[in-house]
Short mmCIF file of C-alpha atoms in Angstrom, two decimals:
data_model
loop_
_atom_site.label_atom_id
_atom_site.label_comp_id
_atom_site.label_asym_id
_atom_site.label_seq_id
_atom_site.Cartn_x
_atom_site.Cartn_y
_atom_site.Cartn_z
CA GLY A 1 -69.04 22.26 -76.53
CA ILE A 2 -70.71 25.64 -75.70
CA GLN A 3 -70.47 27.95 -78.33
CA VAL A 4 -70.08 31.71 -77.74
CA GLU A 5 -70.87 34.36 -80.24
CA GLN A 6 -69.71 38.21 -79.94
CA SER A 7 -70.98 40.80 -81.86
CA PRO A 8 -70.16 43.01 -83.56
CA PRO A 9 -66.76 41.68 -84.34
CA ASP A 10 -65.62 45.48 -84.96
CA LEU A 11 -66.81 48.97 -83.69
CA ILE A 12 -65.16 52.34 -84.55
CA LEU A 13 -66.43 55.23 -82.22
CA GLN A 14 -65.73 59.03 -81.60
CA GLU A 15 -64.67 59.62 -78.35
CA GLY A 16 -67.79 60.53 -76.13
CA ALA A 17 -70.03 58.05 -77.89
CA ASN A 18 -71.89 55.02 -76.07
CA SER A 19 -72.03 51.30 -77.20
CA THR A 20 -72.96 47.85 -76.53
CA LEU A 21 -71.31 44.59 -77.06
CA ARG A 22 -73.31 41.49 -76.88
CA CYS A 23 -72.29 38.19 -76.03
CA ASN A 24 -74.73 34.97 -76.60
CA PHE A 25 -73.88 31.94 -75.32
CA SER A 26 -75.26 28.26 -76.66
CA ASP A 27 -75.80 26.52 -73.05
CA SER A 28 -76.25 27.56 -69.46
CA VAL A 29 -73.48 28.69 -67.60
CA ASN A 30 -71.68 28.71 -64.10
CA ASN A 31 -69.71 31.94 -64.97
CA LEU A 32 -69.24 34.84 -67.33
CA GLN A 33 -66.13 37.15 -67.91
CA TRP A 34 -65.79 40.12 -69.38
CA PHE A 35 -62.11 41.17 -70.30
CA HIS A 36 -60.44 43.97 -71.91
CA GLN A 37 -57.26 43.01 -73.85
CA ASN A 38 -55.36 46.26 -74.32
CA PRO A 39 -52.76 46.91 -77.28
CA TRP A 40 -50.08 45.25 -75.62
CA GLY A 41 -51.71 42.19 -74.95
CA GLN A 42 -52.90 42.11 -71.53
CA LEU A 43 -56.40 40.60 -70.42
CA ILE A 44 -57.87 42.94 -67.81
CA ASN A 45 -60.64 41.63 -66.00
CA LEU A 46 -63.82 43.89 -66.39
CA PHE A 47 -66.78 41.98 -64.85
CA TYR A 48 -67.67 38.48 -63.52
CA ILE A 49 -71.07 38.25 -64.01
CA PRO A 50 -72.94 35.00 -64.24
CA SER A 51 -76.35 36.88 -63.59
CA GLY A 52 -77.65 40.20 -62.96
CA THR A 53 -76.29 43.53 -63.67
CA LYS A 54 -72.91 45.20 -62.22
CA GLN A 55 -71.39 48.80 -62.99
CA ASN A 56 -68.06 50.19 -62.59
CA GLY A 57 -67.46 53.28 -63.62
CA ARG A 58 -68.34 54.17 -67.38
CA LEU A 59 -68.75 50.70 -67.60
CA SER A 60 -71.63 48.28 -67.08
CA ALA A 61 -72.84 44.78 -67.72
CA THR A 62 -76.12 42.75 -67.67
CA THR A 63 -76.30 39.02 -67.79
CA VAL A 64 -79.79 37.36 -68.56
CA ALA A 65 -78.92 33.64 -68.09
CA THR A 66 -82.05 32.39 -68.92
CA GLU A 67 -82.06 33.92 -72.38
CA ARG A 68 -78.28 33.18 -72.82
CA TYR A 69 -76.75 36.66 -73.59
CA SER A 70 -74.57 39.06 -71.56
CA LEU A 71 -73.90 42.93 -72.63
CA LEU A 72 -71.40 45.12 -72.00
CA TYR A 73 -72.13 48.87 -72.19
CA ILE A 74 -69.53 51.53 -72.62
CA SER A 75 -70.38 55.15 -71.97
CA SER A 76 -68.83 58.10 -72.98
CA SER A 77 -65.96 56.51 -74.47
CA GLN A 78 -62.23 57.15 -74.40
CA THR A 79 -59.31 56.45 -76.77
CA THR A 80 -57.97 54.32 -73.83
CA ASP A 81 -61.06 52.15 -74.13
CA SER A 82 -59.70 50.65 -77.52
CA GLY A 83 -58.76 47.38 -78.02
CA VAL A 84 -60.42 43.66 -78.06
CA TYR A 85 -63.07 43.04 -75.61
CA PHE A 86 -63.83 39.20 -74.83
CA CYS A 87 -66.76 37.18 -73.15
CA ALA A 88 -65.70 34.22 -71.70
CA VAL A 89 -68.02 31.58 -70.07
CA HIS A 90 -67.56 28.62 -68.13
CA SER A 91 -70.18 25.76 -68.79
CA GLY A 92 -71.54 23.17 -66.48
CA GLY A 93 -69.19 20.47 -67.99
CA SER A 94 -66.07 22.03 -67.63
CA ASN A 95 -65.87 24.03 -64.29
CA TYR A 96 -62.10 25.03 -65.27
CA LYS A 97 -62.35 25.83 -68.79
CA LEU A 98 -63.12 29.34 -70.02
CA THR A 99 -64.31 29.13 -73.52
CA PHE A 100 -63.72 32.53 -75.45
CA GLY A 101 -65.67 34.48 -78.02
CA LYS A 102 -64.04 35.72 -80.90
CA GLY A 103 -63.86 39.29 -79.43
CA THR A 104 -64.89 42.55 -80.48
CA LEU A 105 -62.40 45.00 -81.80
CA LEU A 106 -63.15 48.36 -80.60
CA THR A 107 -61.48 51.48 -81.93
CA VAL A 108 -62.36 54.85 -80.24
CA ASN A 109 -60.83 57.68 -82.12
CA PRO A 110 -60.13 61.24 -80.68
CA ASP B 1 -50.78 44.69 -55.19
CA ALA B 2 -51.41 40.84 -55.83
CA MET B 3 -50.70 40.19 -59.15
CA VAL B 4 -49.35 37.77 -62.05
CA ILE B 5 -46.11 38.22 -63.41
CA GLN B 6 -44.65 36.88 -66.73
CA ASN B 7 -41.26 36.97 -67.82
CA PRO B 8 -39.87 37.94 -70.44
CA ARG B 9 -42.52 39.88 -71.91
CA TYR B 10 -40.82 39.58 -75.14
CA GLN B 11 -38.93 36.30 -76.13
CA VAL B 12 -37.43 35.89 -79.58
CA THR B 13 -35.92 32.06 -80.20
CA GLN B 14 -34.83 30.10 -83.23
CA PHE B 15 -36.85 27.51 -85.04
CA GLY B 16 -36.17 24.07 -82.64
CA LYS B 17 -34.20 26.07 -80.03
CA PRO B 18 -36.26 25.01 -76.79
CA VAL B 19 -37.45 27.98 -74.94
CA THR B 20 -39.15 28.47 -71.27
CA LEU B 21 -41.52 31.16 -70.55
CA SER B 22 -42.09 31.83 -66.51
CA CYS B 23 -44.97 32.93 -64.91
CA SER B 24 -45.37 33.74 -60.83
CA GLN B 25 -48.40 35.00 -58.72
CA THR B 26 -48.60 36.43 -55.59
CA LEU B 27 -52.26 35.72 -55.08
CA ASN B 28 -51.70 32.42 -53.45
CA HIS B 29 -54.19 30.69 -55.82
CA ASN B 30 -54.61 26.77 -55.95
CA VAL B 31 -54.82 26.93 -59.75
CA MET B 32 -52.52 27.88 -62.55
CA TYR B 33 -53.30 28.22 -66.26
CA TRP B 34 -51.47 28.33 -69.59
CA TYR B 35 -53.13 29.99 -72.57
CA GLN B 36 -51.60 30.57 -76.18
CA GLN B 37 -53.22 33.22 -78.33
CA LYS B 38 -52.34 33.52 -81.94
CA SER B 39 -52.94 37.03 -83.81
CA SER B 40 -56.64 38.06 -83.90
CA GLN B 41 -57.60 34.71 -82.08
CA ALA B 42 -59.13 34.19 -78.52
CA PRO B 43 -57.01 32.55 -75.81
CA LYS B 44 -56.53 28.76 -76.37
CA LEU B 45 -56.05 26.66 -72.92
CA LEU B 46 -52.97 24.77 -73.14
CA PHE B 47 -53.05 23.28 -69.48
CA HIS B 48 -53.71 23.88 -66.00
CA TYR B 49 -52.49 22.99 -62.71
CA TYR B 50 -54.22 22.34 -59.59
CA ASP B 51 -51.66 22.56 -56.92
CA LYS B 52 -49.49 19.97 -58.24
CA ASP B 53 -52.02 18.14 -60.31
CA PHE B 54 -51.19 18.70 -64.18
CA ASN B 55 -54.18 18.51 -66.55
CA ASN B 56 -53.32 18.69 -70.22
CA GLU B 57 -56.07 19.60 -72.95
CA ALA B 58 -56.39 16.99 -75.42
CA ASP B 59 -55.20 19.10 -78.34
CA THR B 60 -52.18 20.58 -76.79
CA PRO B 61 -49.25 19.31 -78.88
CA ASP B 62 -46.52 17.04 -77.36
CA ASN B 63 -44.14 19.96 -77.69
CA PHE B 64 -45.32 22.04 -74.81
CA GLN B 65 -44.51 20.99 -71.44
CA SER B 66 -45.10 22.47 -68.33
CA ARG B 67 -43.83 22.34 -64.55
CA ARG B 68 -44.72 23.86 -61.17
CA PRO B 69 -42.27 23.62 -58.86
CA ASN B 70 -44.44 25.46 -55.86
CA THR B 71 -47.60 27.28 -55.41
CA SER B 72 -46.20 30.59 -57.11
CA PHE B 73 -44.37 29.49 -60.05
CA CYS B 74 -45.36 27.52 -63.07
CA PHE B 75 -43.20 27.65 -66.26
CA LEU B 76 -44.36 26.67 -69.86
CA ASP B 77 -41.27 24.88 -71.83
CA ILE B 78 -41.44 24.73 -75.38
CA ARG B 79 -39.06 21.74 -76.65
CA SER B 80 -38.85 22.50 -80.38
CA PRO B 81 -40.60 25.69 -81.14
CA GLY B 82 -41.69 25.98 -84.85
CA LEU B 83 -43.05 29.12 -86.80
CA GLY B 84 -46.48 28.06 -85.56
CA ASP B 85 -45.87 28.39 -82.32
CA ALA B 86 -44.99 32.15 -82.74
CA ALA B 87 -48.05 33.53 -80.26
CA MET B 88 -48.63 35.21 -77.32
CA TYR B 89 -48.50 32.77 -74.23
CA LEU B 90 -50.85 34.09 -71.36
CA CYS B 91 -50.68 32.69 -67.50
CA ALA B 92 -53.86 33.22 -65.35
CA THR B 93 -54.73 31.78 -62.04
CA SER B 94 -57.92 31.22 -60.05
CA ARG B 95 -58.62 30.20 -56.27
CA GLU B 96 -60.35 27.03 -57.30
CA ASP B 97 -61.06 24.71 -60.37
CA ARG B 98 -63.88 23.14 -59.25
CA SER B 99 -66.25 25.67 -59.06
CA PRO B 100 -66.62 28.71 -61.00
CA ASP B 101 -64.34 31.47 -60.22
CA THR B 102 -62.41 34.64 -61.12
CA GLN B 103 -59.40 33.87 -63.69
CA TYR B 104 -56.60 36.56 -63.23
CA PHE B 105 -54.29 37.00 -66.15
CA GLY B 106 -50.51 38.05 -66.36
CA PRO B 107 -49.72 40.55 -69.01
CA GLY B 108 -48.37 37.95 -71.42
CA THR B 109 -45.19 36.69 -73.19
CA ARG B 110 -45.05 37.26 -76.79
CA LEU B 111 -42.92 34.53 -78.30
CA THR B 112 -41.42 35.48 -82.04
CA VAL B 113 -39.96 32.05 -83.85
CA LEU B 114 -37.20 32.95 -86.40
#
């Protein structure tokens, strides 16, 4: 099956810093989603982005499908950005099944 | 606001005592999913329903069952919980499963097995 790798596994920032999280995938994808899992466990949709670039406030994402990677940018980080960021993909063979990466644990210190 | 709701948020059960987790949605989505997420791991799909059609993942233990009595509700039944079943259980929905579509997650139920 498709492999999804996220980097870095852990990231510690000071409030106000910028960061880039990366997601590599091993095969072509029909769908790619970025999620933020807050400290209470809820998975919150950030972006649905199989290709191209999207922005939502301080967050933006870019997927280069031909090169099989996606990037999530967080600018001017805040303590509330802390949590785990997951990348998840649908691959062509299984439209319903999201394959998750292992996540990036982000800690933003005040 | 349209949403995915899970109850309870925290559930404690005893080893071997059956437990039911509940999920409801106001999005009127066709598809509902159950995921298991153990500590420091990614969510793992257990099964999903497209309308009333049940789809079990090959590696989902028989101890886990599910019911979907109507569009809005879906239940996860764990017949004989073991210590290894302690996890966060996440319910998600999407409009379709035959085409790539966004999945929306509920807040989860954290299950403790004593």
